[in-house]
Short mmCIF file of C-alpha atoms in Angstrom, two decimals:
data_model
loop_
_atom_site.label_atom_id
_atom_site.label_comp_id
_atom_site.label_asym_id
_atom_site.label_seq_id
_atom_site.Cartn_x
_atom_site.Cartn_y
_atom_site.Cartn_z
CA MET X 13 66.80 -33.23 20.76
CA SER X 14 64.90 -35.68 23.10
CA ALA X 15 64.85 -39.40 22.60
CA THR X 16 60.98 -39.18 22.46
CA LEU X 17 60.67 -36.85 19.56
CA GLU X 18 58.79 -38.10 16.56
CA ALA X 19 56.86 -36.95 13.53
CA ALA X 20 53.76 -38.69 12.26
CA ILE X 21 51.54 -38.51 9.29
CA PHE X 22 48.10 -37.18 10.07
CA LEU X 23 45.13 -37.79 7.69
CA SER X 24 41.74 -36.08 7.81
CA MET X 25 39.24 -38.42 6.32
CA ASN X 26 36.08 -36.37 5.65
CA GLY X 27 33.78 -38.57 7.73
CA ARG X 28 35.37 -41.87 6.62
CA ALA X 29 38.05 -42.29 9.35
CA LYS X 30 36.71 -45.57 10.70
CA GLU X 31 36.46 -46.95 7.20
CA ALA X 32 40.05 -45.89 6.53
CA VAL X 33 41.29 -47.53 9.77
CA ASP X 34 39.61 -50.79 8.82
CA PHE X 35 41.00 -50.55 5.28
CA TYR X 36 44.56 -49.95 6.40
CA LYS X 37 44.34 -52.77 8.95
CA LYS X 38 43.04 -55.15 6.33
CA HIS X 39 45.26 -54.19 3.34
CA LEU X 40 48.45 -52.77 5.01
CA LYS X 41 48.54 -54.92 8.13
CA ALA X 42 48.24 -51.72 10.25
CA GLU X 43 48.13 -52.10 13.96
CA GLN X 44 45.46 -50.08 15.73
CA HIS X 45 46.76 -48.46 18.99
CA LEU X 46 43.93 -45.99 19.65
CA LEU X 47 40.56 -44.97 18.42
CA ILE X 48 38.45 -42.34 20.09
CA THR X 49 34.94 -41.41 18.81
CA TYR X 50 33.13 -38.23 19.46
CA ALA X 51 30.97 -40.16 21.95
CA ASP X 52 34.15 -41.17 23.84
CA MET X 53 35.36 -37.57 23.80
CA ALA X 54 31.99 -36.21 25.12
CA LYS X 55 32.40 -38.39 28.17
CA ARG X 56 35.69 -36.55 28.93
CA ASP X 57 34.85 -33.04 27.69
CA SER X 58 31.35 -31.58 28.18
CA SER X 59 32.13 -28.94 25.54
CA VAL X 60 32.16 -31.51 22.73
CA ARG X 61 28.91 -31.08 20.64
CA LEU X 62 27.53 -34.50 20.30
CA THR X 63 25.06 -35.25 17.53
CA ASP X 64 23.52 -38.43 16.03
CA GLU X 65 25.57 -37.73 12.92
CA ASN X 66 29.01 -37.44 14.62
CA ARG X 67 28.71 -39.69 17.69
CA ASN X 68 30.47 -42.60 16.04
CA HIS X 69 32.86 -40.45 14.02
CA VAL X 70 36.54 -40.65 14.90
CA THR X 71 38.09 -37.71 16.71
CA HIS X 72 41.52 -39.33 16.94
CA SER X 73 43.10 -42.74 16.04
CA VAL X 74 46.62 -43.98 15.92
CA LEU X 75 47.88 -46.82 13.73
CA THR X 76 51.24 -48.10 12.89
CA ILE X 77 52.25 -49.51 9.49
CA GLY X 78 55.61 -51.10 10.16
CA LYS X 79 57.54 -48.41 12.05
CA THR X 80 55.50 -45.49 10.68
CA LYS X 81 52.84 -43.87 12.80
CA ILE X 82 49.70 -42.79 11.01
CA MET X 83 46.99 -40.74 12.79
CA LEU X 84 43.49 -40.40 11.34
CA ALA X 85 40.46 -38.31 12.23
CA GLU X 86 37.36 -36.95 10.44
CA GLU X 87 37.97 -33.24 10.04
CA THR X 88 40.78 -30.97 8.69
CA MET X 89 42.96 -29.23 11.26
CA ASP X 90 41.23 -25.86 10.62
CA ALA X 91 37.49 -26.47 11.21
CA GLY X 92 36.71 -23.37 9.30
CA GLU X 93 38.13 -24.86 6.08
CA ALA X 94 36.07 -26.95 3.65
CA TYR X 95 37.62 -30.32 3.21
CA THR X 96 39.58 -30.73 -0.03
CA VAL X 97 42.29 -33.19 -1.02
CA GLY X 98 45.43 -31.23 0.05
CA ASN X 99 44.19 -29.95 3.39
CA ASN X 100 43.52 -33.46 4.60
CA THR X 101 47.13 -34.06 5.60
CA SER X 102 49.40 -32.52 8.23
CA LEU X 103 52.67 -33.06 10.00
CA CYS X 104 52.28 -34.00 13.66
CA ILE X 105 55.32 -33.44 15.89
CA GLN X 106 55.16 -35.19 19.21
CA SER X 107 57.47 -35.50 22.19
CA ALA X 108 57.37 -36.54 25.90
CA ASP X 109 59.51 -33.50 26.51
CA LEU X 110 57.19 -30.61 27.21
CA GLU X 111 60.05 -28.06 26.93
CA GLU X 112 60.89 -29.33 23.51
CA ILE X 113 57.29 -28.87 22.20
CA ASN X 114 57.22 -25.37 23.66
CA GLU X 115 60.52 -24.52 21.97
CA PHE X 116 59.20 -25.72 18.62
CA TYR X 117 56.00 -23.77 19.03
CA ASN X 118 57.85 -20.57 20.11
CA SER X 119 60.34 -20.96 17.21
CA LEU X 120 57.60 -21.45 14.66
CA THR X 121 55.34 -18.64 15.90
CA GLY X 122 58.32 -16.31 16.03
CA ASP X 123 58.32 -16.36 12.18
CA ASP X 124 55.83 -13.82 10.93
CA ARG X 125 55.09 -16.11 8.02
CA VAL X 126 53.50 -18.75 10.25
CA THR X 127 49.81 -18.70 10.96
CA VAL X 128 48.42 -19.96 14.26
CA ILE X 129 45.39 -22.05 13.82
CA LEU X 130 45.19 -23.28 17.42
CA PRO X 131 47.39 -21.69 20.07
CA LEU X 132 49.46 -24.18 22.06
CA GLY X 133 47.64 -25.07 25.27
CA PRO X 134 46.19 -27.88 27.33
CA ASN X 135 43.21 -29.87 26.28
CA VAL X 136 41.64 -33.24 27.32
CA PHE X 137 44.28 -35.38 25.70
CA SER X 138 47.49 -33.36 26.12
CA LYS X 139 49.14 -30.86 28.42
CA ALA X 140 50.24 -29.00 25.28
CA TYR X 141 48.63 -29.14 21.83
CA GLY X 142 48.62 -26.60 19.11
CA ILE X 143 48.34 -26.22 15.30
CA VAL X 144 50.24 -23.77 13.06
CA GLN X 145 50.49 -23.40 9.33
CA ASP X 146 53.85 -22.94 7.79
CA PRO X 147 54.67 -20.58 4.87
CA PHE X 148 54.33 -23.45 2.45
CA GLY X 149 50.75 -24.25 3.49
CA ILE X 150 51.70 -27.28 5.61
CA GLN X 151 49.64 -27.57 8.81
CA ILE X 152 51.85 -28.75 11.71
CA GLN X 153 50.37 -30.11 14.91
CA LEU X 154 52.56 -29.88 18.02
CA MET X 155 51.71 -32.19 20.88
CA TYR X 156 53.22 -33.20 24.17
CA ASP X 157 52.58 -36.92 24.67
CA GLU X 158 53.77 -38.53 27.90
CA ARG X 159 52.96 -41.97 26.53
CA LEU X 160 56.14 -41.68 24.35
CA LYS X 161 58.41 -41.96 27.48
#
């Protein structure tokens, strides 16, 4: 196992991510490390559909509360799902070891009880990012993050 491997809590906030970031900073002394809006993302990726409604919504944010990393965004991991309490959390496994992320993905998807929501592949924020759902209904994000080095 690599020294950069970590798991983080990921919360989908149904359009209230910025409010939640501010709340956790105020009440839990959370430290904000990253906050990217749809407007920010649209500057990097022309395929992002920017509207007046979503332009200031959070696509991704990273906080720490003590030593625990919390990530927040607006939507659930499966955009086809309606938001309900229960599908607004996921496990996010990250590593600066690309081989390790690929091994986890291949192991998980080798189990026929696992559903692939987003195949592992490159996007604007990672060389490898994917989402699966385990047999227990837990959505797991896998992400290569070179910043963990």
